Coordinates of C-alpha atoms in Angstrom, one line a residue:
Chain Q
M250 CA -7.7 13.9 -25.2
L251 CA -4.0 14.6 -25.7
R252 CA -4.4 18.0 -24.2
F253 CA -6.0 16.3 -21.2
I254 CA -3.1 14.0 -20.7
I255 CA -0.6 16.8 -20.9
I256 CA -2.5 19.0 -18.4
R257 CA -2.8 16.1 -16.0
L258 CA 0.9 15.3 -16.3
L259 CA 1.8 19.0 -15.6
L260 CA -0.5 19.0 -12.6
L261 CA 1.3 16.0 -11.2
I262 CA 4.6 18.0 -11.0
P263 CA 3.7 20.4 -8.1
V264 CA 2.2 17.5 -6.1
L265 CA 5.3 15.4 -6.5
L266 CA 7.5 18.4 -5.6
G267 CA 5.4 19.0 -2.5
L268 CA 5.6 15.3 -1.6
L269 CA 9.4 15.4 -1.9
L270 CA 9.6 18.6 0.2
M271 CA 7.4 17.1 2.9
T272 CA 9.5 13.8 3.0
F273 CA 12.7 15.8 2.9
V274 CA 11.8 18.1 5.9
L275 CA 10.4 15.1 7.8
L276 CA 13.5 13.0 7.3
G277 CA 15.6 16.1 8.1
L278 CA 13.9 16.2 11.5
A279 CA 14.6 12.6 12.1
E280 CA 16.8 11.8 15.1
G281 CA 18.8 9.2 13.2
D282 CA 21.9 11.1 11.9
P283 CA 23.1 9.3 8.8
A284 CA 26.6 10.7 9.4
A285 CA 26.8 9.3 12.9
A286 CA 25.4 6.0 11.7
I287 CA 28.0 5.6 9.0
A288 CA 30.9 6.7 11.2
G289 CA 29.9 4.1 13.8
D290 CA 29.9 4.2 17.6
N291 CA 33.6 5.1 18.1
A292 CA 33.8 8.0 15.8
T293 CA 35.1 11.4 17.0
P294 CA 32.9 14.5 16.4
E295 CA 35.5 15.6 13.7
Q296 CA 35.0 12.4 11.8
I297 CA 31.2 12.8 11.9
Q298 CA 31.5 16.4 10.8
R299 CA 33.7 15.3 7.8
I300 CA 31.1 12.8 6.7
R301 CA 28.4 15.4 7.1
E302 CA 30.3 17.6 4.7
E303 CA 30.8 14.8 2.3
L304 CA 27.1 14.1 2.3
G305 CA 26.3 17.8 2.0
I306 CA 24.1 17.7 5.1
D307 CA 25.9 20.6 6.9
K308 CA 24.1 23.2 4.8
P309 CA 20.6 24.7 5.5
V310 CA 17.6 22.5 4.6
I311 CA 16.3 24.6 1.7
A312 CA 19.8 24.7 0.0
Q313 CA 20.0 20.9 0.5
F314 CA 16.5 20.5 -1.0
G315 CA 17.3 22.7 -4.0
A316 CA 20.4 20.7 -4.7
Y317 CA 18.6 17.4 -4.3
V318 CA 15.8 18.5 -6.7
V319 CA 18.3 19.5 -9.3
N320 CA 20.0 16.1 -9.1
V321 CA 16.7 14.2 -9.3
V322 CA 15.6 16.1 -12.4
Q323 CA 18.9 15.0 -13.9
G324 CA 18.0 11.4 -13.0
D325 CA 20.5 11.2 -10.1
F326 CA 18.9 9.9 -6.9
G327 CA 22.1 10.0 -4.9
V328 CA 24.0 7.2 -3.1
S329 CA 22.6 5.1 -0.3
A330 CA 24.2 6.1 2.9
Y331 CA 23.8 2.5 4.1
S332 CA 25.0 0.4 1.2
N333 CA 27.0 3.0 -0.8
R334 CA 25.2 1.9 -3.9
A335 CA 23.4 4.2 -6.3
V336 CA 19.8 4.5 -5.2
G337 CA 18.6 5.0 -8.8
A338 CA 20.1 1.7 -9.9
D339 CA 18.7 -0.1 -6.9
I340 CA 15.2 1.2 -7.6
A341 CA 15.5 0.4 -11.3
Q342 CA 16.3 -3.1 -10.4
R343 CA 13.6 -3.5 -7.9
L344 CA 10.7 -1.5 -9.3
P345 CA 9.9 -4.0 -12.1
A346 CA 9.4 -6.8 -9.4
T347 CA 6.8 -4.7 -7.6
L348 CA 5.1 -3.6 -10.8
E349 CA 4.9 -7.1 -12.0
L350 CA 3.4 -8.2 -8.7
T351 CA 0.9 -5.3 -8.6
F352 CA -0.2 -5.8 -12.2
V353 CA -0.7 -9.5 -11.8
S354 CA -2.7 -8.8 -8.6
L355 CA -4.8 -6.2 -10.4
L356 CA -5.4 -8.7 -13.2
I357 CA -6.6 -11.4 -10.8
A358 CA -8.7 -8.8 -8.9
A359 CA -10.3 -7.5 -12.0
V360 CA -11.1 -10.9 -13.6
L361 CA -12.3 -12.6 -10.5
G362 CA -14.0 -9.4 -9.1
I363 CA -15.9 -8.6 -12.2
G364 CA -16.7 -12.3 -12.8
F365 CA -18.0 -12.9 -9.3
G366 CA -19.8 -9.6 -9.2
T367 CA -21.6 -10.1 -12.5
L368 CA -22.7 -13.7 -11.6
A369 CA -23.8 -12.5 -8.1
A370 CA -26.0 -9.8 -9.8
L371 CA -27.4 -12.3 -12.3
W372 CA -28.2 -14.8 -9.6
R373 CA -29.4 -12.2 -7.2
N374 CA -30.4 -13.4 -3.7
S375 CA -29.2 -16.9 -4.5
V376 CA -26.8 -18.9 -2.3
F377 CA -24.0 -17.9 -4.6
D378 CA -24.9 -14.2 -4.1
Y379 CA -24.8 -14.5 -0.3
L380 CA -21.5 -16.4 -0.5
V381 CA -19.9 -13.7 -2.6
R382 CA -21.2 -11.1 -0.2
I383 CA -19.9 -12.8 2.9
V384 CA -16.5 -13.6 1.4
S385 CA -16.1 -10.0 0.1
V386 CA -16.9 -8.5 3.4
A387 CA -14.4 -10.8 5.1
G388 CA -11.9 -10.1 2.3
L389 CA -11.7 -6.5 3.2
A390 CA -11.3 -7.2 6.9
M391 CA -8.2 -9.4 6.7
A392 CA -4.7 -8.1 7.4
S393 CA -2.8 -8.8 4.2
F394 CA 0.4 -9.9 6.0
W395 CA -1.6 -12.3 8.0
I396 CA -3.4 -13.9 5.1
A397 CA 0.1 -14.1 3.4
I398 CA 1.4 -16.1 6.3
M399 CA -1.7 -18.3 6.3
L400 CA -1.4 -19.0 2.6
Q401 CA 2.3 -19.8 3.1
L402 CA 1.3 -22.1 6.0
L403 CA -1.3 -24.0 3.9
F404 CA 0.1 -24.1 0.3
S405 CA 3.9 -24.0 1.0
M406 CA 4.5 -25.6 4.3
Q407 CA 1.6 -28.1 4.7
L408 CA 0.6 -29.1 1.1
D409 CA 4.0 -28.3 -0.4
L410 CA 2.3 -27.1 -3.6
L411 CA 3.8 -23.7 -4.1
P412 CA 7.2 -22.1 -3.3
L413 CA 7.6 -20.2 0.0
R414 CA 9.5 -17.1 -1.1
G415 CA 11.4 -15.2 -3.8
R416 CA 10.7 -14.8 -7.5
L417 CA 12.6 -17.9 -8.8
P418 CA 14.0 -21.0 -7.2
S419 CA 17.5 -20.3 -5.8
G420 CA 20.1 -21.2 -8.4
M421 CA 17.8 -20.7 -11.4
E422 CA 19.1 -18.1 -13.7
A423 CA 16.8 -15.1 -14.2
P424 CA 15.6 -14.5 -17.8
A425 CA 17.4 -11.9 -19.9
V426 CA 16.1 -8.4 -18.9
L427 CA 13.8 -7.0 -21.5
T428 CA 10.8 -5.6 -19.6
G429 CA 11.9 -6.5 -16.1
S430 CA 8.9 -8.7 -15.6
Y431 CA 10.1 -12.3 -15.3
L432 CA 6.8 -13.6 -16.7
L433 CA 7.1 -11.6 -19.9
D434 CA 10.9 -11.9 -20.2
S435 CA 10.9 -15.7 -19.9
L436 CA 8.1 -15.9 -22.5
L437 CA 9.9 -13.6 -24.9
T438 CA 13.2 -15.4 -24.6
G439 CA 11.5 -18.8 -24.9
R440 CA 12.5 -20.0 -21.4
I441 CA 9.4 -22.1 -20.5
D442 CA 11.0 -23.5 -17.3
A443 CA 11.6 -20.0 -16.0
F444 CA 8.1 -18.9 -16.9
V445 CA 6.5 -21.8 -15.1
Q446 CA 8.7 -21.2 -12.0
S447 CA 8.0 -17.5 -11.9
L448 CA 4.3 -18.1 -12.3
R449 CA 4.4 -20.5 -9.4
H450 CA 6.3 -18.0 -7.3
I451 CA 4.1 -15.0 -8.0
L452 CA 0.8 -16.9 -7.4
L453 CA 0.7 -16.7 -3.6
P454 CA 1.8 -13.0 -3.1
A455 CA -0.4 -11.8 -6.0
L456 CA -3.4 -13.7 -4.6
T457 CA -2.8 -12.2 -1.2
I458 CA -2.6 -8.7 -2.5
S459 CA -5.6 -9.1 -4.8
L460 CA -8.0 -10.5 -2.1
G461 CA -9.2 -7.1 -0.9
G462 CA -9.4 -6.0 -4.5
I463 CA -11.5 -8.9 -5.6
A464 CA -13.9 -8.1 -2.7
T465 CA -14.2 -4.4 -3.6
I466 CA -14.6 -4.9 -7.4
A467 CA -17.1 -7.7 -6.9
R468 CA -19.2 -5.5 -4.7
F469 CA -19.2 -2.5 -7.1
T470 CA -19.7 -4.7 -10.1
R471 CA -22.7 -6.4 -8.5
S472 CA -24.5 -3.3 -7.5
A473 CA -23.8 -1.7 -10.9
V474 CA -25.0 -4.7 -12.9
V475 CA -28.1 -4.9 -10.7
T476 CA -28.9 -1.3 -11.5
T477 CA -28.3 -1.7 -15.2
L478 CA -30.5 -4.8 -15.4
Q479 CA -33.3 -2.7 -14.1
T480 CA -33.1 0.0 -16.7
E481 CA -35.7 0.3 -19.4
Y482 CA -33.4 -0.6 -22.3
T483 CA -32.7 -3.9 -20.7
T484 CA -36.4 -4.5 -20.3
Y485 CA -36.9 -3.6 -24.0
E486 CA -34.1 -5.9 -25.1
E487 CA -35.7 -8.7 -23.1
A488 CA -39.1 -8.0 -24.6
A489 CA -37.5 -8.0 -28.1
G490 CA -36.3 -11.5 -27.4
F491 CA -32.6 -10.9 -27.1
P492 CA -30.9 -13.9 -25.5
R493 CA -29.7 -13.3 -21.9
R494 CA -26.1 -13.7 -23.0
R495 CA -26.3 -10.8 -25.5
I496 CA -28.0 -8.5 -23.0
V497 CA -25.5 -9.1 -20.3
F498 CA -22.2 -9.2 -22.1
P499 CA -22.1 -6.4 -24.7
Y500 CA -24.7 -4.1 -23.3
A501 CA -25.2 -4.3 -19.5
L502 CA -21.6 -5.1 -18.6
R503 CA -20.1 -2.3 -20.6
N504 CA -22.5 0.2 -19.0
S505 CA -21.8 -1.2 -15.5
L506 CA -18.1 -1.2 -15.6
V507 CA -17.5 2.5 -15.1
T508 CA -17.6 2.4 -11.3
P509 CA -15.6 -0.8 -10.9
V510 CA -12.9 0.7 -13.2
T511 CA -12.6 3.7 -10.9
Q512 CA -12.3 1.3 -8.0
I513 CA -9.4 -0.5 -9.8
G514 CA -7.5 2.8 -9.9
L515 CA -8.2 3.5 -6.3
L516 CA -7.1 -0.1 -5.4
F517 CA -3.7 0.5 -6.9
G518 CA -2.7 2.5 -3.9
A519 CA -4.1 -0.1 -1.5
F520 CA -2.1 -2.7 -3.5
I521 CA 1.1 -0.8 -3.1
S522 CA 0.5 -0.5 0.6
S523 CA -0.1 -4.2 1.0
A524 CA 2.8 -4.9 -1.2
V525 CA 5.0 -3.3 1.5
A526 CA 4.1 -6.0 4.1
V527 CA 3.5 -8.8 1.6
E528 CA 6.9 -8.4 0.0
A529 CA 8.5 -8.6 3.4
V530 CA 6.6 -11.9 4.1
F531 CA 7.4 -13.5 0.7
D532 CA 11.0 -12.0 0.4
W533 CA 9.8 -10.5 -2.9
P534 CA 12.7 -8.3 -4.1
G535 CA 10.6 -5.2 -4.9
I536 CA 10.6 -1.6 -3.7
G537 CA 8.2 -2.3 -0.9
S538 CA 10.7 -4.5 1.0
Y539 CA 13.4 -2.1 -0.1
L540 CA 11.6 0.8 1.5
V541 CA 11.1 -1.0 4.8
Q542 CA 14.8 -1.8 4.9
A543 CA 15.7 1.8 4.0
I544 CA 13.4 3.2 6.7
F545 CA 15.0 0.9 9.3
N546 CA 18.5 1.8 8.3
S547 CA 17.7 5.6 8.3
D548 CA 18.7 5.5 4.6
F549 CA 17.7 9.0 3.8
Q550 CA 18.3 9.0 0.0
A551 CA 16.6 5.7 -0.5
V552 CA 13.4 6.6 1.4
L553 CA 13.1 9.9 -0.5
A554 CA 13.6 8.3 -3.9
V555 CA 11.2 5.4 -3.2
T556 CA 8.5 7.8 -1.9
L557 CA 8.9 9.9 -5.0
V558 CA 8.7 6.9 -7.3
I559 CA 5.6 5.5 -5.6
G560 CA 4.0 9.0 -5.8
A561 CA 4.8 9.2 -9.5
V562 CA 3.5 5.7 -10.3
Y563 CA 0.4 6.4 -8.2
G564 CA -0.3 9.7 -10.1
L565 CA 0.2 8.1 -13.5
V566 CA -2.2 5.3 -12.6
N567 CA -4.8 7.8 -11.7
I568 CA -4.4 9.5 -15.1
A569 CA -4.7 6.1 -16.8
V570 CA -7.9 5.4 -14.9
D571 CA -9.5 8.6 -16.2
L572 CA -8.5 7.6 -19.7
A573 CA -10.0 4.1 -19.2
H574 CA -13.1 5.9 -18.1
A575 CA -13.2 7.8 -21.3
L576 CA -12.8 4.7 -23.4
L577 CA -15.7 3.0 -21.6
D578 CA -18.0 6.0 -21.6
R579 CA -18.1 8.4 -24.6
R580 CA -19.8 11.0 -22.5
V581 CA -16.8 11.3 -20.2
A582 CA -14.5 11.5 -23.2
E583 CA -16.3 14.6 -24.5
R584 CA -15.7 16.4 -21.2
L585 CA -12.0 15.7 -21.2
Chain C
M5 CA -35.5 7.2 16.3
L6 CA -36.6 6.1 12.8
I7 CA -33.1 5.9 11.5
F8 CA -32.0 3.7 14.4
R9 CA -35.0 1.3 13.9
K10 CA -34.1 1.1 10.2
L11 CA -30.5 0.2 11.1
L12 CA -31.7 -2.6 13.3
Q13 CA -33.6 -4.2 10.4
D14 CA -30.3 -4.6 8.6
V15 CA -29.0 -8.0 9.8
P16 CA -25.3 -7.6 8.8
A17 CA -25.2 -4.1 10.4
V18 CA -26.6 -5.5 13.6
I19 CA -24.0 -8.3 13.6
G20 CA -21.3 -5.7 13.2
L21 CA -22.8 -3.7 16.0
L22 CA -22.9 -6.7 18.3
I23 CA -19.2 -7.5 17.5
L24 CA -18.3 -4.0 18.4
I25 CA -20.3 -4.0 21.6
F26 CA -18.7 -7.3 22.6
A27 CA -15.2 -6.1 21.7
T28 CA -15.7 -2.9 23.7
L29 CA -16.9 -4.8 26.7
I30 CA -13.9 -7.1 26.8
A31 CA -11.6 -4.2 26.1
I32 CA -12.9 -2.5 29.3
F33 CA -13.5 -5.7 31.3
P34 CA -11.1 -8.4 30.1
E35 CA -11.7 -10.3 33.3
L36 CA -15.1 -11.2 31.9
L37 CA -13.4 -13.8 29.7
V38 CA -10.0 -14.3 31.3
D39 CA -9.9 -15.6 34.9
N40 CA -6.2 -15.1 35.4
L41 CA -5.0 -11.9 33.8
V42 CA -1.6 -12.3 35.3
A43 CA -0.9 -15.4 33.2
A44 CA -1.3 -13.2 30.1
N45 CA 1.9 -11.3 31.0
R46 CA 3.8 -13.8 33.1
G47 CA 5.1 -16.7 31.2
N48 CA 5.7 -20.3 32.3
I49 CA 8.6 -21.7 30.3
L50 CA 7.4 -25.2 31.0
L51 CA 4.2 -24.5 29.2
R52 CA 5.8 -22.9 26.1
L53 CA 4.1 -23.5 22.7
Q54 CA 1.3 -25.7 24.0
P55 CA -1.3 -26.5 21.4
P56 CA -4.9 -25.3 21.8
G57 CA -6.8 -27.4 24.3
V58 CA -9.0 -27.2 27.4
D59 CA -6.5 -25.4 29.6
H60 CA -5.4 -23.0 26.9
W61 CA -8.1 -22.3 24.3
F62 CA -5.7 -20.7 21.8
G63 CA -2.6 -22.5 23.0
T64 CA 0.4 -20.8 24.5
D65 CA 3.2 -18.6 23.0
D66 CA 7.0 -19.0 23.0
L67 CA 7.2 -17.8 26.6
G68 CA 4.4 -20.0 27.8
R69 CA 1.9 -17.2 28.1
D70 CA -1.8 -18.0 27.5
L71 CA -2.5 -16.9 23.9
F72 CA -6.3 -16.5 24.5
A73 CA -5.7 -14.1 27.4
R74 CA -3.2 -12.1 25.3
V75 CA -5.6 -11.9 22.3
V76 CA -8.3 -10.6 24.7
L77 CA -5.9 -8.1 26.2
G78 CA -4.9 -7.0 22.7
T79 CA -8.4 -5.9 22.0
R80 CA -8.0 -3.0 24.4
S81 CA -4.9 -1.6 22.6
A82 CA -6.5 -2.1 19.2
I83 CA -9.7 -0.3 20.1
I84 CA -7.8 2.5 21.8
M85 CA -5.6 3.0 18.8
A86 CA -8.5 3.0 16.4
V87 CA -10.6 5.5 18.4
V88 CA -7.7 7.9 19.3
V89 CA -6.3 7.9 15.7
V90 CA -9.7 8.5 14.0
L91 CA -10.7 11.1 16.6
A92 CA -7.4 13.0 16.2
A93 CA -7.7 12.8 12.4
M94 CA -11.2 14.2 12.6
V95 CA -10.2 17.0 14.9
I96 CA -7.6 18.0 12.4
G97 CA -9.3 17.1 9.2
V98 CA -12.9 18.2 9.7
P99 CA -12.3 21.9 10.5
L100 CA -9.8 22.2 7.7
G101 CA -12.3 20.7 5.3
L102 CA -15.0 23.1 6.5
V103 CA -12.7 26.1 6.0
A104 CA -11.5 25.0 2.6
G105 CA -15.0 24.2 1.5
Y106 CA -16.7 27.3 2.8
F107 CA -14.1 29.9 1.7
D108 CA -12.5 30.5 -1.6
G109 CA -9.0 31.8 -2.0
V110 CA -5.4 31.2 -1.0
V111 CA -6.0 29.5 2.4
S112 CA -8.5 27.0 1.0
G113 CA -6.3 26.4 -2.0
F114 CA -3.3 25.8 0.3
I115 CA -5.2 23.3 2.5
M116 CA -6.4 21.3 -0.5
R117 CA -2.9 21.2 -2.0
V118 CA -1.5 19.9 1.2
T119 CA -4.1 17.1 1.3
D120 CA -3.2 16.3 -2.3
V121 CA 0.4 16.0 -1.3
V122 CA -0.3 13.8 1.7
L123 CA -2.6 11.6 -0.4
A124 CA -0.1 11.3 -3.2
V125 CA 1.4 8.2 -1.6
P126 CA -0.5 5.4 0.2
Q127 CA -1.0 6.2 3.9
L128 CA 1.0 3.3 5.1
I129 CA 4.2 4.5 3.5
L130 CA 4.3 7.9 5.2
A131 CA 3.0 6.3 8.4
I132 CA 6.0 3.8 8.6
A133 CA 8.4 6.7 8.0
I134 CA 6.9 8.9 10.6
A135 CA 6.6 6.1 13.2
Q136 CA 10.2 5.2 12.6
I137 CA 11.3 8.8 13.0
L138 CA 9.4 9.2 16.3
G139 CA 10.8 6.0 17.7
K140 CA 9.3 2.7 18.5
G141 CA 6.1 2.4 20.6
Q142 CA 2.4 2.6 20.4
E143 CA 2.2 6.4 20.9
S144 CA 4.4 7.2 17.9
A145 CA 2.4 4.7 15.8
M146 CA -0.8 6.5 16.8
I147 CA 0.7 9.9 16.0
A148 CA 2.0 8.6 12.6
L149 CA -1.4 7.2 11.7
A150 CA -3.4 10.3 12.7
A151 CA -0.9 12.6 10.9
T152 CA -1.5 10.6 7.7
Y153 CA -5.3 10.0 8.0
W154 CA -6.7 13.5 8.5
P155 CA -6.7 14.3 4.7
F156 CA -9.3 11.7 4.1
F157 CA -11.7 13.7 6.4
T158 CA -10.7 17.0 4.8
R159 CA -11.5 15.6 1.3
T160 CA -14.9 14.3 2.4
V161 CA -15.9 17.4 4.3
Y162 CA -14.6 19.7 1.5
S163 CA -16.7 18.2 -1.2
E164 CA -19.8 18.0 1.0
A165 CA -19.3 21.6 2.2
R166 CA -19.0 22.8 -1.4
R167 CA -22.3 21.2 -2.2
V168 CA -24.1 22.6 0.8
R169 CA -22.6 26.1 0.5
S170 CA -24.3 26.8 -2.8
Q171 CA -27.8 26.1 -1.3
L172 CA -30.3 28.8 -0.7
F173 CA -30.5 28.5 3.1
I174 CA -26.8 29.4 3.4
E175 CA -27.3 32.4 1.3
A176 CA -30.3 33.4 3.5
L177 CA -28.2 33.0 6.6
E178 CA -25.5 35.2 5.0
G179 CA -28.1 37.8 4.2
L180 CA -29.4 37.7 7.8
G181 CA -25.9 38.5 8.9
A182 CA -25.0 35.2 10.6
S183 CA -21.3 35.0 11.4
R184 CA -19.1 32.8 9.3
F185 CA -18.3 30.6 12.3
R186 CA -22.0 30.2 13.1
I187 CA -22.7 29.2 9.5
M188 CA -19.9 26.7 9.4
A189 CA -20.4 25.2 12.8
F190 CA -24.2 25.1 13.1
H191 CA -25.4 24.9 9.6
I192 CA -22.8 23.3 7.3
L193 CA -21.3 20.9 9.9
P194 CA -24.6 19.1 10.6
N195 CA -25.2 18.7 6.9
V196 CA -21.8 16.9 6.4
A197 CA -22.0 14.8 9.6
A198 CA -23.3 11.7 8.0
P199 CA -20.5 11.0 5.5
V200 CA -18.0 12.0 8.2
L201 CA -19.6 9.4 10.6
I202 CA -19.4 6.7 7.9
R203 CA -15.8 7.5 7.1
A204 CA -15.0 7.4 10.8
T205 CA -16.5 4.0 11.3
V206 CA -14.8 2.4 8.2
G207 CA -11.7 4.4 9.1
M208 CA -11.5 2.7 12.5
G209 CA -11.4 -0.7 10.9
F210 CA -8.9 0.5 8.4
T211 CA -6.7 2.0 11.2
I212 CA -6.7 -1.3 13.0
L213 CA -5.4 -3.0 9.9
T214 CA -2.7 -0.4 9.3
A215 CA -1.7 -0.4 13.0
A216 CA -1.3 -4.1 12.7
V217 CA 1.0 -3.7 9.8
L218 CA 3.1 -1.3 11.8
G219 CA 3.2 -3.7 14.7
F220 CA 4.1 -6.5 12.3
L221 CA 7.0 -4.6 10.7
G222 CA 8.3 -3.6 14.1
V223 CA 7.6 0.1 14.1
G224 CA 4.5 -0.1 16.3
A225 CA 3.9 -1.7 19.7
T226 CA 7.0 -3.2 21.4
P227 CA 7.2 -6.4 23.5
P228 CA 5.7 -7.3 26.0
S229 CA 2.6 -5.6 24.6
P230 CA -0.1 -8.0 23.6
D231 CA -0.5 -6.2 20.3
W232 CA -1.9 -8.5 17.6
G233 CA 0.4 -7.4 14.8
L234 CA 3.4 -7.9 17.0
A235 CA 2.1 -11.3 18.0
I236 CA 1.7 -12.4 14.4
S237 CA 5.3 -11.4 13.6
E238 CA 6.6 -13.3 16.7
G239 CA 4.4 -16.3 15.9
R240 CA 5.6 -16.4 12.3
K241 CA 9.0 -17.7 13.5
Y242 CA 7.4 -20.9 14.9
L243 CA 5.6 -22.0 11.7
P244 CA 4.5 -24.4 10.5
E245 CA 4.7 -26.6 13.7
F246 CA 3.1 -24.1 16.1
W247 CA 0.5 -22.7 13.8
W248 CA -1.8 -21.4 16.4
Y249 CA 0.6 -18.6 17.5
A250 CA 0.3 -16.6 14.3
T251 CA -3.3 -17.7 13.5
F252 CA -5.4 -16.5 16.4
P253 CA -4.2 -12.9 16.6
G254 CA -5.0 -12.6 12.9
L255 CA -8.5 -14.0 13.4
A256 CA -9.0 -11.4 16.2
I257 CA -8.1 -8.6 13.7
L258 CA -10.4 -10.1 11.2
L259 CA -13.3 -10.2 13.6
L260 CA -12.9 -6.6 14.9
V261 CA -12.4 -5.1 11.5
L262 CA -15.4 -7.0 10.2
G263 CA -17.5 -5.4 13.0
F264 CA -16.5 -1.9 11.9
N265 CA -17.0 -2.7 8.2
L266 CA -20.4 -4.3 8.7
L267 CA -21.6 -1.3 10.7
G268 CA -20.1 1.2 8.3
D269 CA -21.8 -0.5 5.4
G270 CA -25.1 -0.4 7.2
L271 CA -24.7 3.3 8.0
R272 CA -23.8 4.0 4.3
D273 CA -26.9 2.1 3.1
L274 CA -29.0 4.4 5.3
V275 CA -27.4 7.6 3.9
D276 CA -26.6 6.6 0.4
P277 CA -29.1 4.1 -0.9
K278 CA -27.4 4.0 -4.3
L279 CA -24.9 1.4 -3.1
R280 CA -27.4 -0.6 -1.2
R281 CA -26.4 -4.2 -1.1
S282 CA -29.7 -6.0 -1.3
R283 CA -31.7 -4.3 -4.0

């Protein structure tokens, strides 16, 4: 098992290096010249040239890339050409916000998705089953930024139940940084007020992101549970007089969860994608909104670093999914 | 056609098909639904932000243009984007997948490593970057989406081609001296067509969603295009009072993507009964 983790981690390195090279070349081709952007409209060619040298972008692309990789390995992501702040520090500050949002979304999607899917399978062809099916098909067809706006319109603007934007009300002091997640930090430091507020703030964006996930997981859970309930061992358990509850929870569900768990991993990528737009709608200070800003400002260093971080997180999640697989299914574990 | 008759028995798939036929019709002939196409592009400032009513079914936007007419016109650009992007991605991705799946060696290894790299981040992130680099506009959004979607086809075709390649009939063809091109194009390709077709159908819905995000973020279509994503981002400024402006373009996206997804599900059920919904 340990060997498997190490090999997978090593295999991730060339992929990330390739990703970095591709983004690097792509951004190098970009028309937006960061030096010209910094220098402003009235700069002379000499001034622009001097800034180019300061930024090190007067050398050939391969040399620049080599220098960049060496810096990244040492943990230095460079300085943003736009804000003059260290990109690494910006990301370290913003990544926890996105991770918190994504994990809460995954939690909502997993709990509701598995719950609805199992119930739909148990009450197959009932009204509830059809309802789950219709909602899950629609859930996959909605643009996440649109549903975000609709939820804002309903819950924040019309009903005034939940806050419109941000992670905390303006003026409220953030809890001391332990994990970077406001929900965990406020609990650990005993700030109940901050916990309640951050929970209220995360609810709408997390629900928005999880909608597509609830739909996917519910569907896969339903079809897996239906299949499991038709196996011979379930029939045997029924014949032996096991109560329905015992058949479903320990036996059928565990055997059915392998496919949905794979889906949860695949969803992670979808969630990060929708986080980009949803963070923009809710003013969530994560790396999604940071990336959008950086792309619009032709902020070379920031785009590179965020792409790399997202690629790394994405790769790690995929490894975690395979491990979860092994925990649910001993046969998979033996093959690792 | 047995397979077609079977598809017609699947009620959700037929609904999806009907939605798509309807959307294609109004994309080609918008005048079927809108009497006055000029009003969609020429505003009347006296009529700005009118609520939905008899004269304006979906209300009017901030420039007094009829929102219903604009949503109908937006169908055309959404469908064109979906079809062009997915076709372009197929043209790039399918041959690469065939080559990588049929041959062993450096080239096939290289192709699959490149797809790994492109798939190492969510599609949207690379697409925003490329679209921004190419400059605003619908064309650059299409290029960006196609350039980031082809690996999905390569992956699909690759794994299917690997499966087919080890079968006896391919070996027999090789023994008979069939050329590699002939084997790939006439014998492997038809065997991988079904999953590619399903991926393409679902991919069109997916592309409409991603294109809408690009439009919403401002790297896709530019005003005065009736693009749905763009309309939502413009309408957002007038919430909550003028709710219809952001609501109806989003419903249009929902309906069209629903059509693609329902049809895609129906096709998948035909090919892969393992995931059949109503068992």
